[in-house]
Coordinates of C-alpha atoms and ligand atoms in Angstrom, one line a residue:
L47 CA 11.7 20.7 -10.0
Q48 CA 14.3 22.3 -8.6
W49 CA 14.1 20.2 -5.0
R50 CA 13.6 16.9 -6.5
C51 CA 16.3 17.7 -9.0
A52 CA 18.6 18.2 -5.8
A53 CA 17.8 14.5 -3.4
R54 CA 17.7 13.1 -6.1
R55 CA 22.0 14.4 -5.6
A56 CA 22.0 13.7 -2.9
Y57 CA 20.5 10.2 -2.8
S58 CA 22.8 9.2 -6.5
S59 CA 26.5 10.4 -4.3
E60 CA 25.8 9.0 -1.3
N61 CA 24.9 5.0 -2.4
T62 CA 27.2 5.2 -5.8
P63 CA 30.4 4.3 -5.2
P64 CA 33.4 5.7 -7.8
G65 CA 33.2 3.5 -11.1
N66 CA 31.2 0.2 -12.1
P67 CA 31.9 -2.6 -11.7
P68 CA 32.9 -5.1 -14.5
V69 CA 29.5 -7.6 -14.4
V70 CA 26.7 -7.5 -11.8
S71 CA 24.4 -10.4 -11.8
V72 CA 20.6 -9.7 -10.9
L73 CA 18.6 -12.7 -9.2
G74 CA 21.1 -15.3 -11.4
K75 CA 21.4 -13.5 -14.4
N76 CA 25.3 -11.6 -15.7
F77 CA 25.0 -8.7 -17.3
N78 CA 28.7 -6.8 -18.1
T79 CA 28.6 -3.0 -17.4
T80 CA 29.7 -0.2 -19.8
K81 CA 31.0 2.9 -17.3
D82 CA 29.4 5.7 -19.2
W83 CA 25.5 4.3 -18.5
F84 CA 26.0 1.9 -15.4
N85 CA 24.2 4.4 -12.2
V86 CA 23.5 1.7 -10.5
P87 CA 23.3 1.9 -6.2
V88 CA 24.0 -0.9 -4.2
N89 CA 21.0 0.2 -2.1
V90 CA 18.7 -0.7 -5.3
L91 CA 20.8 -3.3 -6.1
K92 CA 20.5 -4.6 -3.3
A93 CA 17.0 -4.5 -4.1
T94 CA 16.8 -6.3 -7.2
S95 CA 16.2 -9.8 -4.6
R96 CA 13.9 -9.1 -2.5
Q97 CA 10.7 -9.1 -4.9
L98 CA 8.1 -8.0 -2.5
H99 CA 5.3 -8.4 -4.5
L100 CA 5.5 -12.5 -4.1
Q101 CA 6.7 -12.4 -1.0
N102 CA 3.8 -15.0 0.9
D103 CA 2.1 -12.3 4.1
H104 CA 4.2 -9.2 2.8
P105 CA 1.6 -5.8 2.4
V106 CA 2.8 -5.4 -1.1
A107 CA 1.7 -9.1 -1.9
I108 CA -1.2 -9.0 0.2
T109 CA -2.1 -6.0 -2.3
R110 CA -1.1 -7.4 -5.6
Q111 CA -3.0 -10.6 -4.8
I112 CA -6.6 -8.4 -4.3
I113 CA -5.9 -6.8 -7.4
Q114 CA -5.6 -10.1 -9.2
A115 CA -9.3 -11.1 -6.8
N116 CA -10.8 -8.2 -9.2
F117 CA -10.1 -9.4 -12.4
P118 CA -10.3 -12.7 -12.5
A119 CA -9.4 -15.6 -14.3
P120 CA -10.2 -17.4 -17.0
T121 CA -10.1 -13.7 -18.7
Y122 CA -7.1 -12.5 -16.8
Q123 CA -3.9 -14.3 -17.3
C124 CA -1.1 -13.3 -13.9
Y125 CA 2.3 -12.7 -15.4
N126 CA 4.2 -12.4 -12.2
D127 CA 8.5 -13.5 -12.5
F128 CA 9.7 -10.9 -15.6
H129 CA 13.2 -11.2 -14.7
P130 CA 13.7 -6.9 -13.5
V131 CA 16.3 -6.1 -16.5
V132 CA 14.9 -5.5 -19.8
S133 CA 16.3 -4.2 -23.2
T134 CA 15.6 -0.7 -24.1
Q135 CA 14.2 -2.2 -26.7
Q136 CA 11.1 -3.3 -23.9
N137 CA 11.2 -0.5 -21.3
F138 CA 10.6 1.7 -24.1
D139 CA 11.0 1.4 -28.6
S140 CA 8.9 -1.2 -27.9
L141 CA 6.1 1.0 -25.8
G142 CA 6.4 4.5 -28.7
F143 CA 8.8 6.6 -26.5
P144 CA 10.2 9.4 -28.6
P145 CA 14.2 8.7 -28.4
N146 CA 14.6 12.2 -27.5
H147 CA 11.6 11.2 -24.7
P148 CA 12.7 12.9 -20.9
G149 CA 11.9 9.1 -19.1
R150 CA 15.2 7.6 -21.2
A151 CA 17.3 9.7 -19.7
K152 CA 20.4 8.5 -16.8
S153 CA 18.9 11.4 -14.4
D154 CA 16.0 9.8 -14.4
T155 CA 16.4 5.7 -14.8
Y156 CA 18.9 2.9 -13.4
Y157 CA 21.1 1.3 -16.9
I158 CA 22.8 -1.0 -16.3
N159 CA 24.5 -0.6 -19.6
G160 CA 23.1 1.1 -23.2
S161 CA 20.8 -1.8 -24.6
N162 CA 19.7 -3.0 -20.3
L163 CA 18.1 -1.0 -17.7
L164 CA 15.8 -2.2 -14.2
R165 CA 12.3 -1.5 -15.8
T166 CA 11.1 1.7 -15.3
H167 CA 7.3 0.7 -15.7
T168 CA 5.9 -2.8 -16.0
S169 CA 4.6 -1.5 -18.8
A170 CA 7.9 -2.9 -20.7
H171 CA 6.2 -6.2 -21.1
Q172 CA 3.1 -6.0 -22.8
A173 CA 4.2 -5.8 -26.0
D174 CA 5.8 -9.7 -25.2
V175 CA 2.8 -10.7 -23.5
F176 CA 0.6 -9.1 -26.2
R177 CA 2.2 -11.4 -28.3
Q178 CA 2.7 -15.0 -26.3
N179 CA -0.7 -13.9 -24.3
S180 CA -4.2 -16.3 -25.8
S181 CA -6.5 -15.6 -23.0
D182 CA -8.7 -11.6 -23.4
G183 CA -6.8 -10.0 -21.2
F184 CA -3.5 -10.6 -18.5
L185 CA -2.1 -8.9 -15.2
I186 CA 1.3 -8.9 -14.4
A187 CA 2.8 -7.2 -10.9
A188 CA 6.8 -6.6 -10.6
D189 CA 9.4 -4.1 -8.9
V190 CA 9.9 -1.5 -10.9
Y191 CA 12.5 0.9 -10.7
R192 CA 13.0 5.2 -10.7
R193 CA 16.0 7.1 -10.0
D194 CA 13.5 9.7 -7.8
A195 CA 13.3 11.5 -4.6
I196 CA 12.3 10.4 -1.4
D197 CA 9.5 10.8 0.6
R198 CA 6.6 9.6 2.5
S199 CA 5.2 8.2 -1.1
H200 CA 7.7 8.1 -3.3
Y201 CA 11.0 5.3 -3.3
P202 CA 13.4 4.7 -6.6
V203 CA 12.0 1.0 -6.2
F204 CA 8.2 0.3 -6.1
H205 CA 6.0 -2.8 -7.2
Q206 CA 3.3 -2.0 -9.8
M207 CA 0.8 -4.4 -11.8
E208 CA 0.1 -3.7 -15.5
G209 CA -3.8 -4.9 -16.9
A210 CA -4.8 -5.4 -20.1
R211 CA -7.8 -6.3 -21.2
T212 CA -8.4 -7.0 -25.4
W213 CA -11.7 -7.8 -28.1
D214 CA -11.0 -9.8 -31.3
R215 CA -12.3 -7.6 -33.8
T216 CA -12.6 -11.0 -36.0
V217 CA -15.1 -12.3 -34.2
M218 CA -17.9 -9.5 -33.8
P219 CA -20.8 -9.0 -36.3
G220 CA -19.2 -6.2 -38.3
G221 CA -16.1 -5.8 -36.6
D222 CA -17.1 -3.6 -34.3
V223 CA -15.9 -4.9 -31.2
A224 CA -18.4 -1.6 -29.7
A225 CA -22.0 -3.7 -28.7
A226 CA -19.7 -7.0 -27.3
V227 CA -17.8 -4.3 -24.7
R228 CA -20.8 -2.8 -23.7
L229 CA -22.5 -6.5 -22.6
D230 CA -19.4 -6.8 -21.3
T231 CA -19.4 -4.0 -18.9
E232 CA -23.0 -4.8 -17.8
K233 CA -22.0 -8.3 -16.2
L234 CA -19.2 -6.2 -15.0
G235 CA -22.6 -4.9 -13.1
T236 CA -22.5 -1.5 -11.6
H237 CA -21.8 0.8 -8.3
D238 CA -23.0 4.0 -6.2
V239 CA -20.0 5.8 -5.6
V240 CA -20.1 9.5 -7.4
V241 CA -16.9 9.7 -9.6
E242 CA -15.9 13.3 -10.4
D243 CA -14.5 12.8 -14.5
P244 CA -14.2 16.4 -16.3
N245 CA -12.8 14.8 -19.5
P246 CA -14.3 14.9 -23.4
P247 CA -15.0 11.4 -24.3
Y248 CA -11.4 12.3 -25.9
H249 CA -9.2 15.4 -26.2
P250 CA -8.1 15.8 -30.2
E251 CA -4.5 17.6 -29.8
R252 CA -3.9 15.1 -26.2
N253 CA -5.2 12.5 -26.6
P254 CA -6.8 11.8 -30.6
I255 CA -9.3 8.2 -31.0
Q256 CA -7.0 6.3 -33.3
E257 CA -7.6 5.8 -36.7
G258 CA -9.1 2.5 -37.5
H259 CA -10.7 2.8 -34.4
T260 CA -14.2 3.8 -34.0
E261 CA -15.7 6.5 -31.0
A262 CA -18.6 3.9 -30.3
E263 CA -16.3 1.4 -29.9
V264 CA -13.8 4.0 -27.5
T265 CA -16.2 4.8 -25.7
A266 CA -16.8 1.8 -25.2
I267 CA -14.0 0.5 -24.4
G268 CA -13.2 3.7 -22.5
Q269 CA -16.0 2.7 -19.8
H270 CA -15.8 -0.8 -19.3
L271 CA -11.4 0.1 -18.1
K272 CA -12.9 3.3 -15.8
R273 CA -16.1 1.2 -14.1
S274 CA -13.5 -2.5 -13.7
L275 CA -10.9 -0.5 -12.1
E276 CA -13.3 2.1 -10.3
L277 CA -15.2 -1.4 -8.8
M278 CA -11.6 -2.4 -7.8
V279 CA -10.4 0.3 -5.9
I280 CA -14.5 0.8 -3.7
D281 CA -13.4 -3.5 -3.2
I282 CA -9.9 -2.3 -1.6
F283 CA -12.0 1.0 -0.2
K284 CA -14.5 -2.1 1.5
R285 CA -11.4 -4.1 2.4
A286 CA -10.1 -1.6 4.4
K287 CA -13.2 -0.1 5.6
M288 CA -13.3 -3.8 7.4
A289 CA -10.3 -4.1 8.8
A290 CA -10.5 -1.1 10.6
A291 CA -14.4 -1.4 11.9
Q292 CA -13.0 -5.2 13.2
V293 CA -10.8 -2.3 15.5
D294 CA -12.5 0.3 16.5
P295 CA -16.4 -0.6 15.7
D296 CA -17.0 3.1 16.0
F297 CA -14.7 3.7 12.7
V298 CA -17.0 6.1 10.3
D299 CA -14.6 6.6 7.0
E300 CA -14.7 8.6 5.1
P301 CA -17.0 9.3 2.1
L302 CA -14.8 7.8 -0.9
R303 CA -13.9 9.7 -3.5
M304 CA -12.6 9.6 -7.1
R305 CA -11.4 11.1 -10.3
W306 CA -10.1 10.5 -13.6
V307 CA -7.8 13.4 -14.7
E308 CA -7.1 13.4 -18.8
A309 CA -3.1 12.0 -18.9
E310 CA -0.9 11.1 -21.9
F311 CA 1.1 8.4 -22.2
P312 CA 3.5 8.2 -25.0
F313 CA 1.6 3.8 -25.6
T314 CA -2.2 5.2 -25.1
S315 CA -5.0 7.0 -26.9
P316 CA -7.4 8.2 -24.8
S317 CA -5.2 8.5 -21.2
W318 CA -6.0 8.9 -17.9
E319 CA -4.9 8.4 -14.8
L320 CA -6.9 7.8 -11.6
E321 CA -7.1 9.4 -8.0
V322 CA -8.0 8.7 -4.6
Y323 CA -8.9 11.3 -2.5
Y324 CA -6.8 10.6 0.8
E325 CA -5.7 12.4 3.9
G326 CA -7.0 15.8 2.3
N327 CA -5.1 15.2 -0.8
W328 CA -5.5 13.8 -4.4
L329 CA -3.7 10.7 -4.7
E330 CA -2.7 9.5 -8.5
V331 CA -2.8 5.8 -8.4
L332 CA -2.9 4.7 -11.8
G333 CA -2.4 5.6 -15.5
C334 CA -4.6 3.8 -18.1
G335 CA -5.7 4.2 -21.5
V336 CA -6.5 2.8 -25.0
V337 CA -3.8 0.5 -26.5
K338 CA -1.5 2.3 -29.6
Q339 CA -3.0 -0.3 -31.9
D340 CA 0.7 -0.1 -32.9
I341 CA 1.4 -2.4 -29.9
L342 CA -1.0 -4.8 -30.7
N343 CA -0.2 -5.0 -34.5
N344 CA 4.2 -4.9 -33.7
A345 CA 2.5 -8.2 -31.3
G346 CA 0.8 -10.0 -34.0
A347 CA -2.5 -9.3 -32.6
S348 CA -3.4 -6.6 -35.2
T349 CA -7.2 -7.9 -35.0
R350 CA -7.7 -7.2 -30.8
V351 CA -8.6 -2.9 -29.7
G352 CA -8.6 -2.5 -26.0
W353 CA -7.3 -1.2 -22.4
A354 CA -4.3 -1.7 -20.0
F355 CA -4.0 0.3 -17.5
G356 CA -0.5 0.6 -15.1
I357 CA -1.0 0.8 -11.1
G358 CA 1.3 1.7 -8.2
I359 CA 1.1 -1.3 -5.8
E360 CA 3.0 0.4 -2.7
R361 CA 0.3 3.4 -3.2
I362 CA -3.0 1.2 -2.6
A363 CA -1.3 -0.7 -0.4
M364 CA -0.8 2.6 2.2
L365 CA -4.7 3.1 1.2
L366 CA -5.8 -0.9 2.3
F367 CA -3.3 -0.6 5.9
K368 CA -3.1 2.9 6.3
V369 CA 1.0 2.4 6.7
T370 CA 1.7 6.5 6.3
D371 CA 5.2 5.5 4.7
I372 CA 6.3 3.8 2.0
R373 CA 9.5 2.8 2.9
L374 CA 8.0 0.5 5.8
F375 CA 7.2 -1.7 2.8
W376 CA 10.9 -2.6 2.9
S377 CA 11.0 -2.7 7.0
Q378 CA 12.9 -6.3 7.8
D379 CA 11.5 -5.7 11.5
E380 CA 9.9 -9.1 12.3
R381 CA 6.5 -6.4 14.4
F382 CA 6.3 -5.1 11.5
L383 CA 6.0 -8.5 9.5
T384 CA 4.6 -11.5 11.7
Q385 CA 1.9 -8.6 11.9
F386 CA -0.1 -9.5 8.7
E387 CA 0.7 -14.0 9.1
G388 CA -1.7 -15.8 7.7
V389 CA -3.5 -13.1 5.7
S390 CA -2.5 -14.1 1.7
A391 CA -3.4 -17.4 2.3
N392 CA -7.4 -15.5 3.9
L393 CA -7.1 -12.8 2.4
D394 CA -10.7 -11.6 4.7
K395 CA -8.3 -11.6 7.6
L396 CA -7.1 -8.9 6.8
R397 CA -5.9 -6.3 8.7
L398 CA -4.3 -3.0 9.9
F399 CA -1.2 -2.3 10.3
K400 CA -0.3 -1.2 13.8
P401 CA 2.8 1.1 13.7
F402 CA 5.4 -0.1 16.5
S403 CA 8.1 2.7 16.5
K404 CA 6.1 4.4 20.1
Y405 CA 3.8 6.7 21.1
P406 CA 4.2 8.6 24.4
A407 CA 3.3 7.1 27.9
A408 CA 1.8 8.1 30.8
R409 CA 2.5 7.2 34.5
R410 CA 0.1 7.6 36.7
D411 CA 0.7 5.7 40.8
V412 CA -1.9 4.8 42.6
S413 CA -1.5 3.4 46.8
F414 CA -4.3 2.1 48.9
W415 CA -4.8 1.0 52.0
L416 CA -6.5 -3.3 51.9
P417 CA -9.4 -3.4 53.7
S418 CA -8.4 -4.9 57.9
S419 CA -9.8 -8.1 57.5
S420 CA -12.6 -7.2 60.7
S421 CA -13.5 -4.5 58.5
S422 CA -13.4 -4.4 55.4
P423 CA -17.4 -4.8 53.7
S424 CA -15.9 -6.8 50.6
A425 CA -13.7 -9.5 53.5
A426 CA -16.8 -11.8 52.4
G427 CA -15.3 -12.1 48.8
G428 CA -12.1 -13.7 50.3
N429 CA -9.9 -10.3 50.0
T430 CA -8.6 -9.7 53.2
G431 CA -5.8 -7.3 54.4
R432 CA -3.6 -11.2 54.7
S433 CA -5.1 -12.9 51.9
F434 CA -4.4 -10.4 49.0
H435 CA -2.5 -10.3 46.4
E436 CA -0.2 -8.4 43.8
N437 CA -1.7 -9.6 40.9
D438 CA -5.5 -9.5 41.7
A439 CA -5.2 -5.5 41.6
M440 CA -2.8 -6.1 38.1
E441 CA -6.4 -8.2 36.9
V442 CA -8.7 -5.0 38.2
V443 CA -6.4 -3.0 36.5
R444 CA -6.6 -4.6 33.4
R445 CA -9.5 -5.6 33.0
V446 CA -11.3 -2.3 33.6
A447 CA -8.1 -0.6 31.1
G448 CA -7.7 -2.8 28.7
D449 CA -5.7 -2.9 26.3
A450 CA -4.0 1.2 27.1
V451 CA -2.0 -0.5 30.3
E452 CA 1.0 -1.3 29.3
D453 CA 2.6 -2.5 32.6
V454 CA 1.9 -2.3 36.6
S455 CA 4.6 -2.9 38.6
V456 CA 4.7 -2.6 42.7
F457 CA 6.6 0.6 43.7
D458 CA 5.8 0.3 47.4
D459 CA 5.0 -1.9 50.5
F460 CA 4.2 -1.7 53.8
T461 CA 2.4 -1.8 57.1
H462 CA 1.9 0.4 59.8
P463 CA 3.8 -0.2 63.0
K464 CA 1.1 1.1 65.5
T465 CA -2.6 -0.2 63.7
G466 CA -1.1 -3.0 61.0
R467 CA -2.6 -1.6 58.1
R468 CA -0.7 -2.7 54.8
S469 CA -0.4 -0.9 51.7
I470 CA 0.5 -1.0 48.4
A471 CA 1.6 2.0 45.7
Y472 CA 2.0 1.0 42.0
R473 CA 2.4 3.0 39.8
I474 CA 0.4 2.2 36.6
V475 CA 1.8 2.9 32.0
Y476 CA -1.0 3.8 30.0
R477 CA -0.1 3.6 26.8
L478 CA -1.5 2.0 23.1
H479 CA 0.1 1.5 19.7
E480 CA -1.9 2.6 17.7
R481 CA -1.9 6.5 19.1
T482 CA -0.8 9.0 22.0
L483 CA -3.8 8.7 24.7
T484 CA -5.0 12.4 25.4
A485 CA -4.4 13.8 29.1
E486 CA -8.6 13.0 29.4
E487 CA -8.6 9.8 28.5
I488 CA -5.7 9.0 31.4
K489 CA -7.5 10.9 33.8
D490 CA -10.6 8.9 33.1
M491 CA -8.7 5.3 32.3
H492 CA -7.3 6.1 35.6
D493 CA -10.3 7.6 37.7
K494 CA -12.4 4.4 36.8
V495 CA -9.1 1.9 37.7
M496 CA -9.1 3.8 41.1
A497 CA -12.9 3.1 41.2
A498 CA -12.6 -0.4 40.6
L499 CA -10.0 -0.6 42.9
V500 CA -12.5 0.4 45.6
E501 CA -15.2 -1.1 44.2
D502 CA -14.3 -5.0 43.9
L503 CA -11.0 -5.3 46.8
G504 CA -12.8 -3.5 49.2
V505 CA -9.1 -0.4 49.5
E506 CA -9.3 2.8 51.4
I507 CA -7.8 5.1 48.7
R508 CA -4.6 6.9 50.0
Ligands
FA5_222 C1 3.1 4.4 -15.6 O1 4.8 3.6 -15.7 C2 2.4 3.8 -16.3 N1 3.4 2.5 -17.9 C3 0.4 2.8 -16.7 C4 0.5 2.8 -17.9 C5 0.3 1.8 -18.0 C6 -0.8 4.2 -18.2 C7 -0.8 0.9 -19.0 C8 -1.3 3.6 -19.6 C9 -1.4 2.1 -19.5 P1 3.0 6.2 -14.0 O2 4.7 6.5 -14.1 O3 1.9 7.5 -13.8 O4 3.0 5.3 -15.1 O5 2.9 4.9 -13.1 C10 1.9 4.4 -12.6 C11 2.0 4.0 -10.7 O6 2.5 4.0 -10.2 C12 0.9 5.7 -10.2 O7 0.0 6.2 -10.7 C13 1.7 5.5 -8.7 O8 0.6 5.2 -8.7 C14 2.7 4.4 -8.8 N2 4.7 5.5 -8.8 C15 4.9 5.8 -10.2 N3 6.3 6.8 -9.3 C16 6.2 5.9 -7.9 C17 7.1 5.6 -6.4 N4 8.9 6.7 -7.1 N5 7.0 5.6 -6.0 C18 5.4 4.6 -6.2 N6 5.1 4.7 -6.9 C19 5.0 5.4 -8.2
MG223 MG1 1.8 9.3 -13.7

């Protein structure tokens, strides 16, 4: 905790100019600031205009689309353009956060003034959507803001997707939704991934069954929730695997591992978090639970019961595109953005991210005597000392070493004064976009290039 706080301080002092502007404009709306509350650094304020989740062909938007595809209409309706400035009522009070909850602190949250802040989660819109939504479910994607340390998986601005599904008691026989929910779970289908789930169905101290809910209902709703989210993660991994196999046909992925852990939120009970095993660590991807009945009651939906989840879009996008640093999503570099062109329109065209910061290059030289027109066995092929063209050799190199070749250039070309034989020397630069080539791979590739030059062009390596 100590170093996180230190990182927070360093981060905020660097970016927060002293004092506060009297008014800030966020996506065309003006807000009066107050000196004792305003704590939004310039770079965070600027980020409000980016809306990566709505930017066509951006990995955050593509990931949103893939999650959406797993929660289809008409059951789920999408709300993707809520304004990022919300009230403390929306972000905290409507969700039952107690007045002293640490999430409300200025050290954790970006405030504009005492009653307006940059939403810290998409749950800020739950109550409003429960009130206005006419279907059984909804999804909300949005940018969210938290004062937090910056590392490879944390950034002060990120994106979340909220999801919720409810069932109306009044249309169920006996007013019990359990049987209907179980039927809907069956309709979702099954999967054969082993999911570690050490939780008791409910945990009385932290996650009691709510008043008015039956144990059968909570069990059924929890199962529908977990199955829906497991199927979504499985779909994500299936797509990531297909994209990886396109790059490398021999690609073998580690088997997918998921686990449910008990969690605690002021707005759900019982609550869980889903973790995915990724590159040696358990990575938390979402929080979820059975919606607190007060939220539904206050939203004029007292006859409904159901579940909600909140997922970190970047966390999923990192798994999906194999992006290892969350900061990359904010890159304006064309080399990043152009990589995903066309994917929003066709999600099956998903491509893995190709790092563009360069891996080290390996330079290798090769020099050879061209065959003399009379003696070369391959002279019949037309490649004599005289007719030889530099591009012939380039083509051979490209054919053998493919994309691992970055550059081929001639650095010496001379004709022996007595024998009249011509010698040419090439420098080949080997480099992969994806990773560093090993010494053995380079040697092997260069040996093959030399053998092919001899074979195809009839040259004699010097
Ligand atoms: C929430 O924000 C709850 N609103 C989720 C929820 C919704 C629970 C509905 C129940 C019902 P949490 O703070 O754990 O929970 O964040 C949810 C997800 O956002 C995390 O699992 C993680 O994937 C992502 N996340 C959290 N902090 C960051 C960050 N700094 N950078 C990137 N992703 C983050
Ligand atoms: Mg969490």
